[in-house]
Short mmCIF file of C-alpha atoms in Angstrom, two decimals:
data_model
loop_
_atom_site.label_atom_id
_atom_site.label_comp_id
_atom_site.label_asym_id
_atom_site.label_seq_id
_atom_site.Cartn_x
_atom_site.Cartn_y
_atom_site.Cartn_z
CA UNK Y 39 27.67 8.60 16.80
CA UNK Y 40 26.87 8.36 13.12
CA UNK Y 41 26.61 11.73 11.21
CA UNK Y 42 24.44 11.68 8.18
CA UNK Y 43 24.31 14.27 5.37
CA UNK Y 44 21.62 12.96 2.95
CA UNK Y 45 24.22 11.33 0.77
CA UNK Y 46 26.37 8.94 2.88
CA UNK Y 47 23.97 6.48 4.20
CA UNK Y 48 24.65 2.75 3.29
CA UNK Y 49 23.54 -0.60 4.54
CA UNK Y 50 26.37 -0.60 7.21
CA UNK Y 51 25.39 2.80 8.64
CA UNK Y 52 21.69 1.84 8.39
CA UNK Y 53 22.38 -1.30 10.44
CA UNK Y 54 24.33 0.43 13.13
CA UNK Y 55 21.61 3.01 13.59
CA UNK Y 56 18.57 0.93 13.26
CA UNK Y 57 19.72 -2.49 14.70
CA UNK Y 58 22.46 -1.50 17.04
CA UNK Y 59 20.96 1.63 18.33
CA UNK Y 60 24.03 3.95 17.68
CA UNK Y 61 23.21 7.68 18.04
CA UNK Y 62 22.72 9.70 14.90
CA UNK Y 63 23.12 13.45 14.20
CA UNK Y 64 22.83 15.67 11.14
CA UNK Y 65 25.84 17.41 9.79
CA UNK Y 66 25.94 21.34 9.72
CA UNK Y 67 26.01 21.76 5.90
CA UNK Y 68 22.66 19.73 5.68
CA UNK Y 69 21.19 21.86 8.36
CA UNK Y 70 21.97 25.12 6.31
CA UNK Y 71 20.22 23.53 3.16
CA UNK Y 72 17.23 22.57 5.19
CA UNK Y 73 16.93 26.26 6.33
CA UNK Y 74 17.48 27.55 2.90
CA UNK Y 75 14.61 25.53 1.53
CA UNK Y 76 12.31 26.64 4.39
CA UNK Y 77 12.99 30.20 3.68
CA UNK Y 78 12.14 29.85 0.16
CA UNK Y 79 8.83 28.06 0.97
CA UNK Y 80 7.97 31.06 3.25
CA UNK Y 81 8.27 33.35 0.30
CA UNK Y 82 6.08 31.06 -1.90
CA UNK Y 83 3.44 31.28 0.81
CA UNK Y 84 3.53 34.88 0.96
CA UNK Y 85 3.28 35.23 -2.72
CA UNK Y 86 0.07 33.34 -2.60
CA UNK Y 87 1.00 31.59 -6.00
CA UNK Y 88 -0.65 28.19 -6.15
CA UNK Y 89 1.90 25.43 -5.47
CA UNK Y 90 0.86 21.81 -4.97
CA UNK Y 91 0.69 20.64 -1.31
CA UNK Y 92 1.54 24.07 0.05
CA UNK Y 93 -1.64 26.07 -0.63
CA UNK Y 94 -3.57 23.44 -2.49
CA UNK Y 95 -5.50 20.31 -1.86
CA UNK Y 96 -3.97 16.84 -2.45
CA UNK Y 97 -4.29 14.23 -5.17
CA UNK Y 98 -7.51 14.79 -7.16
CA UNK Y 99 -8.23 17.93 -4.87
CA UNK Y 100 -5.08 19.57 -6.05
CA UNK Y 101 -7.13 22.13 -8.08
CA UNK Y 102 -8.67 23.56 -4.74
CA UNK Y 103 -6.96 26.45 -3.23
CA UNK Y 104 -6.52 26.69 0.46
CA UNK Y 105 -6.55 30.00 2.38
CA UNK Y 106 -3.41 31.04 4.23
CA UNK Y 107 -5.06 30.86 7.67
CA UNK Y 108 -5.89 27.14 6.95
CA UNK Y 109 -2.33 25.86 5.80
CA UNK Y 110 -1.30 24.51 9.09
CA UNK Y 111 -4.71 22.63 9.50
CA UNK Y 112 -4.41 21.40 5.98
CA UNK Y 113 -1.05 19.59 7.03
CA UNK Y 114 -2.46 18.13 10.14
CA UNK Y 115 -5.52 16.95 8.48
CA UNK Y 116 -3.36 15.30 5.77
CA UNK Y 117 -1.60 13.26 8.31
CA UNK Y 118 -4.79 12.15 10.07
CA UNK Y 119 -6.74 11.31 7.13
CA UNK Y 120 -3.85 9.40 5.51
CA UNK Y 121 -3.19 7.23 8.50
CA UNK Y 122 -5.34 4.29 7.25
CA UNK Y 123 -2.93 1.52 7.85
CA UNK Y 124 -4.14 -1.99 8.56
CA UNK Y 125 -2.66 -5.48 9.33
CA UNK Y 126 0.15 -6.33 11.59
CA UNK Y 127 2.11 -3.81 13.21
CA UNK Y 128 5.62 -3.19 11.59
CA UNK Y 129 8.44 -4.39 13.82
CA UNK Y 130 10.66 -1.75 15.77
CA UNK Y 131 13.54 -2.20 13.26
CA UNK Y 132 11.31 -1.36 10.32
CA UNK Y 133 9.90 1.86 12.00
CA UNK Y 134 13.18 3.01 13.06
CA UNK Y 135 14.49 2.42 9.60
CA UNK Y 136 11.57 4.49 8.21
CA UNK Y 137 12.47 7.39 10.62
CA UNK Y 138 16.22 7.25 9.51
CA UNK Y 139 15.61 7.10 5.94
CA UNK Y 140 12.97 10.02 5.93
CA UNK Y 141 15.48 12.23 7.88
CA UNK Y 142 18.10 11.43 5.46
CA UNK Y 143 15.84 12.34 2.60
CA UNK Y 144 14.66 15.67 4.16
CA UNK Y 145 18.22 16.84 5.00
CA UNK Y 146 19.08 17.06 1.40
CA UNK Y 147 17.26 20.50 1.51
CA UNK Y 148 14.68 19.79 -1.24
CA UNK Y 149 11.60 19.64 0.92
CA UNK Y 150 10.96 22.85 2.70
CA UNK Y 151 10.29 21.43 6.13
CA UNK Y 152 11.55 23.25 9.32
CA UNK Y 153 14.76 21.94 10.70
CA UNK Y 154 13.08 21.42 14.28
CA UNK Y 155 10.75 18.79 12.71
CA UNK Y 156 13.71 16.87 11.38
CA UNK Y 157 15.44 17.27 14.90
CA UNK Y 158 12.43 15.82 16.49
CA UNK Y 159 12.69 12.66 14.42
CA UNK Y 160 16.42 12.44 15.35
CA UNK Y 161 15.19 12.72 18.99
CA UNK Y 162 12.80 9.76 18.31
CA UNK Y 163 15.64 7.73 16.98
CA UNK Y 164 17.98 8.58 19.73
CA UNK Y 165 15.54 8.12 22.60
CA UNK Y 166 14.01 4.89 20.98
CA UNK Y 167 10.57 6.35 20.45
CA UNK Y 168 8.80 3.83 17.96
CA UNK Y 169 5.68 5.00 16.31
CA UNK Y 170 3.03 2.38 15.86
CA UNK Y 171 2.89 1.76 12.13
CA UNK Y 172 0.65 -0.79 10.42
CA UNK Y 173 2.22 -2.89 7.75
CA UNK Y 174 -0.45 -2.90 5.14
CA UNK Y 175 -2.15 -0.05 3.15
CA UNK Y 176 0.35 1.27 1.00
CA UNK Y 177 0.17 1.33 -2.87
CA UNK Y 178 3.73 2.46 -3.17
CA UNK Y 179 2.83 5.71 -5.01
CA UNK Y 180 2.37 8.48 -4.06
CA UNK Y 181 4.96 6.88 -1.86
CA UNK Y 182 4.20 5.13 1.39
CA UNK Y 183 1.43 7.43 2.51
CA UNK Y 184 -0.43 5.42 4.88
CA UNK Y 185 2.65 3.85 6.81
CA UNK Y 186 4.47 7.18 6.89
CA UNK Y 187 1.40 8.96 8.24
CA UNK Y 188 1.35 6.58 11.16
CA UNK Y 189 5.00 7.33 11.62
CA UNK Y 190 4.38 11.04 11.56
CA UNK Y 191 1.34 11.07 13.97
CA UNK Y 192 3.38 10.89 17.28
CA UNK Y 193 5.47 13.87 16.10
CA UNK Y 194 2.37 15.92 16.99
CA UNK Y 195 1.38 13.71 19.85
CA UNK Y 196 -1.33 11.86 17.92
CA UNK Y 197 -1.47 8.05 17.10
CA UNK Y 198 0.33 5.54 19.10
CA UNK Y 199 3.88 4.44 20.10
CA UNK Y 200 5.44 1.24 21.41
CA UNK Y 201 6.80 1.32 24.95
CA UNK Y 202 8.36 -2.04 26.12
CA UNK Y 203 6.52 -3.92 23.21
CA UNK Y 204 3.08 -2.38 24.30
CA UNK Y 205 1.00 0.09 22.35
CA UNK Y 206 0.18 3.11 24.14
CA UNK Y 207 -1.27 6.41 23.20
CA UNK Y 208 1.61 8.64 21.69
CA UNK Y 209 1.16 11.48 24.17
CA UNK Y 210 1.32 8.83 27.16
CA UNK Y 211 4.58 7.24 25.64
CA UNK Y 212 6.23 10.52 24.78
CA UNK Y 213 5.68 11.81 28.42
CA UNK Y 214 7.18 8.55 29.94
CA UNK Y 215 10.18 8.96 27.60
CA UNK Y 216 10.65 12.76 28.30
CA UNK Y 217 9.90 13.77 24.70
CA UNK Y 218 7.79 16.80 23.93
CA UNK Y 219 5.56 16.54 20.73
CA UNK Y 220 5.82 19.37 18.30
CA UNK Y 221 3.22 22.14 18.83
CA UNK Y 222 2.07 22.07 15.16
CA UNK Y 223 2.98 21.46 11.63
CA UNK Y 224 3.05 24.34 9.19
CA UNK Y 225 2.59 24.62 5.36
CA UNK Y 226 4.19 21.85 3.24
CA UNK Y 227 5.38 19.79 6.45
CA UNK Y 228 2.75 17.17 6.45
CA UNK Y 229 3.38 16.37 2.92
CA UNK Y 230 7.00 16.43 3.39
CA UNK Y 231 6.83 13.77 6.08
CA UNK Y 232 4.67 11.24 4.15
CA UNK Y 233 5.59 11.62 0.44
CA UNK Y 234 8.24 9.10 -0.03
CA UNK Y 235 9.38 5.54 -0.32
CA UNK Y 236 10.72 5.16 3.20
CA UNK Y 237 8.51 2.22 4.35
CA UNK Y 238 9.28 -0.04 1.32
CA UNK Y 239 12.96 0.96 1.48
CA UNK Y 240 13.27 0.19 5.13
CA UNK Y 241 11.62 -3.09 4.82
CA UNK Y 242 13.90 -3.57 1.72
CA UNK Y 243 17.01 -2.66 3.36
CA UNK Y 244 16.41 -5.30 6.12
CA UNK Y 245 15.57 -7.78 3.74
CA UNK Y 246 18.72 -7.20 1.71
CA UNK Y 247 20.64 -7.53 5.13
CA UNK Y 248 19.00 -10.89 5.67
CA UNK Y 249 19.94 -11.91 2.03
CA UNK Y 250 23.62 -11.16 2.51
CA UNK Y 251 23.69 -13.38 5.58
CA UNK Y 252 21.88 -16.29 3.79
CA UNK Y 253 24.31 -16.18 0.91
CA UNK Y 254 27.09 -16.76 3.38
CA UNK Y 255 25.19 -19.54 5.20
CA UNK Y 256 24.26 -21.11 1.62
CA UNK Y 257 27.93 -21.58 0.78
CA UNK Y 258 28.73 -23.17 4.11
CA UNK Y 259 25.67 -25.39 3.99
CA UNK Y 260 26.54 -26.49 0.49
CA UNK Y 261 30.19 -27.18 1.79
CA UNK Y 262 29.14 -29.40 4.69
CA UNK Y 263 26.47 -31.28 2.65
CA UNK Y 264 29.12 -31.91 -0.09
CA UNK Y 265 31.37 -33.37 2.56
CA UNK Y 266 28.39 -35.41 3.96
CA UNK Y 267 27.69 -36.80 0.49
CA UNK Y 268 31.22 -37.16 -0.49
CA UNK Y 269 30.80 -34.82 -3.33
CA UNK Y 270 33.08 -34.24 -6.23
CA UNK Y 271 35.23 -31.23 -5.58
CA UNK Y 272 36.22 -30.80 -9.42
CA UNK Y 273 33.10 -28.79 -9.96
CA UNK Y 274 34.59 -25.80 -8.22
CA UNK Y 275 37.73 -25.75 -10.49
CA UNK Y 276 38.43 -21.93 -11.20
CA UNK Y 277 38.82 -22.68 -14.99
CA UNK Y 278 35.09 -23.79 -15.26
CA UNK Y 279 33.73 -20.68 -13.70
CA UNK Y 280 35.97 -18.09 -15.25
CA UNK Y 281 35.09 -19.47 -18.69
CA UNK Y 282 31.28 -18.58 -17.68
CA UNK Y 283 32.26 -14.99 -16.99
CA UNK Y 284 29.61 -14.49 -14.27
CA UNK Y 285 30.91 -12.54 -11.37
CA UNK Y 286 28.75 -14.39 -8.54
CA UNK Y 287 29.44 -17.77 -9.97
CA UNK Y 288 33.23 -17.13 -9.87
CA UNK Y 289 33.04 -15.74 -6.36
CA UNK Y 290 31.09 -18.68 -5.08
CA UNK Y 291 33.35 -21.24 -6.65
CA UNK Y 292 36.39 -19.48 -5.15
CA UNK Y 293 34.76 -19.30 -1.79
CA UNK Y 294 33.86 -22.84 -1.82
CA UNK Y 295 37.46 -24.11 -2.53
CA UNK Y 296 38.61 -22.10 0.45
CA UNK Y 297 36.03 -23.42 2.75
CA UNK Y 298 36.75 -27.03 1.71
CA UNK Y 299 40.64 -26.70 1.38
CA UNK Y 300 41.51 -29.17 4.16
CA UNK Y 301 38.56 -31.42 3.76
CA UNK Y 302 39.30 -35.11 3.49
CA UNK Y 303 35.64 -36.11 3.00
CA UNK Y 304 35.50 -34.61 -0.64
CA UNK Y 305 36.14 -36.99 -3.75
CA UNK Y 306 37.59 -36.48 -7.23
CA UNK Y 307 35.79 -36.98 -10.38
CA UNK Y 308 35.77 -40.65 -11.39
CA UNK Y 309 36.81 -42.00 -7.96
CA UNK Y 310 33.46 -43.05 -6.93
CA UNK Y 311 31.22 -41.72 -9.63
CA UNK Y 312 31.63 -39.42 -12.70
CA UNK Y 313 29.17 -36.56 -11.66
CA UNK Y 314 26.91 -35.33 -8.88
CA UNK Y 315 23.21 -34.24 -9.18
CA UNK Y 316 22.50 -30.60 -10.23
CA UNK Y 317 21.84 -29.46 -6.58
CA UNK Y 318 25.51 -30.12 -6.04
CA UNK Y 319 27.19 -29.74 -9.40
CA UNK Y 320 25.40 -26.62 -10.37
CA UNK Y 321 25.40 -24.91 -7.06
CA UNK Y 322 28.05 -22.19 -7.94
CA UNK Y 323 25.83 -21.34 -10.92
CA UNK Y 324 22.71 -21.25 -8.94
CA UNK Y 325 23.94 -19.49 -5.70
CA UNK Y 326 26.21 -17.14 -7.88
CA UNK Y 327 23.21 -15.93 -9.80
CA UNK Y 328 21.44 -15.16 -6.51
CA UNK Y 329 24.52 -13.35 -5.27
CA UNK Y 330 24.51 -11.25 -8.31
CA UNK Y 331 20.90 -10.34 -7.93
CA UNK Y 332 21.17 -9.60 -4.28
CA UNK Y 333 24.15 -7.19 -5.07
CA UNK Y 334 22.06 -5.54 -7.71
CA UNK Y 335 19.23 -5.07 -5.26
CA UNK Y 336 21.77 -3.78 -2.63
CA UNK Y 337 22.84 -1.15 -5.03
CA UNK Y 338 19.26 0.06 -5.76
CA UNK Y 339 18.30 0.05 -2.11
CA UNK Y 340 21.57 2.14 -1.23
CA UNK Y 341 20.66 4.64 -3.95
CA UNK Y 342 17.16 5.07 -2.63
CA UNK Y 343 18.40 5.47 0.82
CA UNK Y 344 19.93 8.86 -0.46
CA UNK Y 345 17.23 9.88 -2.77
CA UNK Y 346 14.88 12.85 -2.83
CA UNK Y 347 11.41 11.39 -2.84
CA UNK Y 348 9.33 14.36 -2.16
CA UNK Y 349 6.58 16.15 -4.15
CA UNK Y 350 6.72 18.94 -4.91
CA UNK Y 351 10.50 19.31 -4.80
CA UNK Y 352 12.06 22.59 -3.79
CA UNK Y 353 15.08 24.03 -5.63
CA UNK Y 354 15.62 27.03 -3.45
CA UNK Y 355 18.85 28.30 -5.33
CA UNK Y 356 16.75 28.28 -8.67
CA UNK Y 357 13.72 29.81 -7.19
CA UNK Y 358 11.70 26.75 -8.21
CA UNK Y 359 9.17 24.37 -6.78
CA UNK Y 360 8.45 21.39 -9.24
CA UNK Y 361 5.48 18.96 -8.67
CA UNK Y 362 6.73 15.56 -10.15
CA UNK Y 363 6.84 12.03 -9.25
CA UNK Y 364 9.89 11.00 -7.24
CA UNK Y 365 7.77 9.38 -4.74
CA UNK Y 366 6.69 6.56 -7.14
CA UNK Y 367 8.35 3.37 -5.87
CA UNK Y 368 8.99 1.51 -9.13
CA UNK Y 369 12.85 1.08 -8.78
CA UNK Y 370 12.39 -0.41 -5.42
CA UNK Y 371 9.39 -2.54 -6.24
CA UNK Y 372 11.29 -4.17 -9.20
CA UNK Y 373 14.33 -4.84 -7.05
CA UNK Y 374 12.33 -6.23 -4.24
CA UNK Y 375 10.54 -8.60 -6.50
CA UNK Y 376 13.98 -9.69 -7.96
CA UNK Y 377 15.30 -10.06 -4.36
CA UNK Y 378 12.44 -12.33 -3.39
CA UNK Y 379 13.11 -14.56 -6.47
CA UNK Y 380 16.76 -14.61 -5.65
CA UNK Y 381 16.42 -15.40 -2.03
CA UNK Y 382 13.70 -18.06 -2.79
CA UNK Y 383 16.23 -19.97 -4.97
CA UNK Y 384 18.67 -20.29 -2.03
CA UNK Y 385 15.77 -21.99 -0.10
CA UNK Y 386 14.95 -24.07 -3.17
CA UNK Y 387 18.23 -25.50 -3.87
CA UNK Y 388 18.94 -26.14 -0.17
CA UNK Y 389 15.68 -28.27 0.13
CA UNK Y 390 16.90 -30.36 -2.77
CA UNK Y 391 20.30 -30.90 -1.01
CA UNK Y 392 18.49 -31.88 2.26
CA UNK Y 393 16.32 -34.44 0.35
CA UNK Y 394 19.59 -36.07 -1.03
CA UNK Y 395 20.66 -36.32 2.60
CA UNK Y 396 17.67 -38.09 3.92
CA UNK Y 397 17.06 -40.35 0.90
CA UNK Y 398 19.07 -43.51 1.09
CA UNK Y 399 18.90 -44.08 -2.66
CA UNK Y 400 20.50 -40.72 -3.19
CA UNK Y 401 22.89 -40.23 -0.23
CA UNK Y 402 25.78 -42.47 -1.25
CA UNK Y 403 25.54 -44.96 1.73
CA UNK Y 404 23.99 -42.80 4.42
CA UNK Y 405 21.14 -44.70 6.38
CA UNK Y 406 17.33 -44.00 5.54
CA UNK Y 407 16.37 -40.48 7.11
CA UNK Y 408 19.74 -40.38 8.91
CA UNK Y 409 18.78 -42.41 11.92
CA UNK Y 410 20.55 -45.67 13.21
CA UNK Y 411 17.33 -47.61 13.66
CA UNK Y 412 14.94 -46.69 10.91
CA UNK Y 413 11.35 -47.92 11.14
CA UNK Y 414 10.89 -47.47 14.75
CA UNK Y 415 12.53 -44.08 14.21
CA UNK Y 416 11.53 -41.56 11.52
CA UNK Y 417 14.58 -39.56 12.03
CA UNK Y 418 14.74 -36.51 9.72
CA UNK Y 419 11.78 -37.56 7.42
CA UNK Y 420 9.68 -34.60 8.45
CA UNK Y 421 12.25 -32.08 8.59
CA UNK Y 422 12.44 -32.38 4.79
CA UNK Y 423 8.60 -32.09 4.68
CA UNK Y 424 8.62 -28.91 6.60
CA UNK Y 425 11.46 -27.58 4.31
CA UNK Y 426 9.43 -28.45 1.33
CA UNK Y 427 6.37 -26.72 2.71
CA UNK Y 428 8.45 -23.42 3.05
CA UNK Y 429 9.86 -23.74 -0.31
CA UNK Y 430 6.42 -24.22 -1.76
CA UNK Y 431 5.21 -21.09 0.10
CA UNK Y 432 7.96 -19.09 -1.35
CA UNK Y 433 7.08 -20.14 -4.83
CA UNK Y 434 3.69 -18.43 -4.31
CA UNK Y 435 5.25 -15.41 -2.57
CA UNK Y 436 7.80 -15.02 -5.37
CA UNK Y 437 5.04 -13.81 -7.85
CA UNK Y 438 5.84 -10.23 -8.54
CA UNK Y 439 3.95 -7.48 -6.94
CA UNK Y 440 5.32 -4.81 -9.15
CA UNK Y 441 3.28 -6.15 -12.16
CA UNK Y 442 0.09 -4.96 -10.55
CA UNK Y 443 -1.50 -1.50 -10.44
CA UNK Y 444 -4.60 -0.16 -9.15
CA UNK Y 445 -5.78 3.38 -9.99
CA UNK Y 446 -6.49 5.66 -7.06
CA UNK Y 447 -7.40 9.30 -5.95
CA UNK Y 448 -10.12 9.38 -8.61
CA UNK Y 449 -7.80 8.18 -11.26
CA UNK Y 450 -5.33 10.90 -10.72
CA UNK Y 451 -2.85 8.42 -9.42
CA UNK Y 452 -3.42 5.82 -12.14
CA UNK Y 453 -0.35 3.74 -11.96
CA UNK Y 454 1.24 2.57 -8.65
CA UNK Y 455 4.23 0.39 -7.79
CA UNK Y 456 3.13 -1.85 -5.04
CA UNK Y 457 6.63 -1.54 -3.85
CA UNK Y 458 5.86 -2.02 -0.06
CA UNK Y 459 4.00 -5.32 -0.79
CA UNK Y 460 7.02 -6.42 -2.87
CA UNK Y 461 9.39 -5.52 -0.02
CA UNK Y 462 7.31 -7.26 2.61
CA UNK Y 463 7.16 -10.43 0.51
CA UNK Y 464 10.94 -10.45 0.12
CA UNK Y 465 11.37 -10.09 3.89
CA UNK Y 466 8.98 -13.08 4.31
CA UNK Y 467 10.75 -15.12 1.74
CA UNK Y 468 14.15 -14.45 3.35
CA UNK Y 469 12.59 -15.70 6.78
CA UNK Y 470 11.36 -18.94 5.11
CA UNK Y 471 14.51 -19.57 3.38
CA UNK Y 472 16.45 -19.03 6.51
CA UNK Y 473 14.47 -21.82 8.19
CA UNK Y 474 15.16 -24.01 5.23
CA UNK Y 475 18.92 -23.33 5.37
CA UNK Y 476 18.83 -23.91 9.14
CA UNK Y 477 17.12 -27.27 8.68
CA UNK Y 478 19.63 -28.32 5.92
CA UNK Y 479 22.54 -27.40 8.26
CA UNK Y 480 20.98 -29.43 11.03
CA UNK Y 481 20.51 -32.34 8.59
CA UNK Y 482 24.00 -32.14 7.17
CA UNK Y 483 25.52 -32.25 10.60
CA UNK Y 484 23.62 -35.31 11.34
CA UNK Y 485 24.86 -36.98 8.20
CA UNK Y 486 28.49 -35.96 8.99
CA UNK Y 487 28.26 -37.91 12.30
CA UNK Y 488 27.67 -41.00 10.04
CA UNK Y 489 30.98 -40.14 8.15
CA UNK Y 490 33.64 -38.88 10.39
CA UNK Y 491 33.65 -35.22 11.62
CA UNK Y 492 37.45 -35.18 12.06
CA UNK Y 493 37.80 -35.36 8.35
CA UNK Y 494 35.87 -32.06 7.73
CA UNK Y 495 37.79 -29.11 6.66
CA UNK Y 496 38.99 -26.63 9.36
CA UNK Y 497 36.29 -24.19 8.44
CA UNK Y 498 33.40 -26.64 8.28
CA UNK Y 499 34.61 -28.41 11.44
CA UNK Y 500 34.29 -25.07 13.28
CA UNK Y 501 30.78 -24.72 12.32
CA UNK Y 502 30.19 -28.36 13.29
CA UNK Y 503 31.81 -27.81 16.78
CA UNK Y 504 29.72 -24.58 17.36
CA UNK Y 505 26.32 -26.08 16.69
CA UNK Y 506 27.04 -29.50 18.26
CA UNK Y 507 27.97 -27.59 21.51
CA UNK Y 508 24.18 -26.94 21.79
CA UNK Y 509 22.44 -29.53 19.55
CA UNK Y 510 23.42 -33.07 20.00
CA UNK Y 511 23.24 -36.05 17.48
CA UNK Y 512 19.73 -37.43 17.10
CA UNK Y 513 20.32 -41.01 18.23
CA UNK Y 514 16.52 -41.85 18.67
CA UNK Y 515 13.42 -39.82 17.64
CA UNK Y 516 12.91 -36.75 19.83
CA UNK Y 517 10.66 -33.78 19.70
CA UNK Y 518 12.27 -32.16 16.66
CA UNK Y 519 10.88 -28.63 16.59
CA UNK Y 520 12.96 -27.53 19.55
CA UNK Y 521 16.27 -28.40 17.74
CA UNK Y 522 14.80 -26.68 14.45
CA UNK Y 523 14.00 -23.59 16.47
CA UNK Y 524 17.40 -23.75 18.37
CA UNK Y 525 19.31 -23.89 15.18
CA UNK Y 526 17.42 -21.03 13.69
CA UNK Y 527 18.55 -19.08 16.80
CA UNK Y 528 22.10 -20.13 16.43
CA UNK Y 529 22.49 -19.04 12.80
CA UNK Y 530 21.17 -15.59 13.89
CA UNK Y 531 23.94 -14.90 16.14
CA UNK Y 532 26.72 -12.51 15.09
CA UNK Y 533 29.49 -14.86 16.63
CA UNK Y 534 28.13 -17.71 14.47
CA UNK Y 535 28.10 -15.53 11.42
CA UNK Y 536 31.70 -14.55 12.10
CA UNK Y 537 32.56 -18.28 11.47
CA UNK Y 538 31.38 -17.91 8.01
CA UNK Y 539 34.02 -15.30 7.14
CA UNK Y 540 36.35 -16.62 4.47
#
């Protein structure tokens, strides 16, 4: 059981709840904060003082007052009208992340929502009720209105949910899982459910988790490719990298020295050549820069996990409700664009290493396209083609979304973040880069077999043995996509990732 309090969520807890299905609960102090904020909202309603989103319309309609008897209907109508998502349906992990993140924001006690609504969201998480949420339609300010509306609909028995990967009407799915919908929403609650950055932050959290795994794989890929190409180990000398004073670069170089410590395939400067190409020699600088960028994005995402992103925000102890702009996704948008660029570079330099492996003029004595009988066999020729295609796609996807803005709500909302687009792009870039790294790993192991696997370091040999247990050496041409898809599955496993711990 993971207990959350609005301030203690991080990527590790996020993973446990969202991906590993650990149960979640709210701490008692947070429940009291939620109740206090709700009591204050009730006083505001009785006072009849106009407060945005409680007894007024929304967006450009905020100047219109709403009668007390219509306040509940106002909230339900908000959810219905804002559920305008299109495109593919978000995966279960993204939607679970949205639920968790919205709960964590609400329990900080600055929303004014009833505790029973939050507890219903917790029930959704713990009983694996997954609302159907469409991936496109958010501008990233006022938050993720469209996707969060789709997330909220099943709470009141509307919309759809996923049951055994099938879309069914929410009420049918809830009945099957033994979950009762809320009877209704009351004043402020609809707005509290949808005014936030939880769609972009959920996608972004998963993208950062992907990126952290890819950094580890990148370093092992580099080590194995260096062995296959008999690379010059001097480039990892600690004096070089400490003189540069960049943390990521220093960490990567130290890690590579640990990985390659017992290798007998590496060469020293001047033994066979004076220097290697940039994709080998500059790899600590490139991968290290991406590591620094990913760590920066991780920091931004973990801050946003524990943020108040409502509008208006309730400060019950100060008797204030302030309408402002915490729903604006700019911090996440910029970070996600940065993440996409950083992860794209991992794939970019990986493809260049792959090219050196298959190109006989660059591979230091390896056969053309890593096959014993070239000509009749094409070997790994088109593996490089496929990797190059993904790298090129990533270059297009790496164009920042956050530099764009389109005014909405009759120009009341005249600058938006496009943060959810940035997060989705970063996730797709990570997916593409993962495939490129998988192809490099498969190719480098083929090259190692033309050297001598027994001369690998202890750590790289463990990776070699793991993969070779399932994917054999390519002696003659065979249907390659099966191997590519298989190695992509291999590098997704937790037991494989444990081999990459240094």
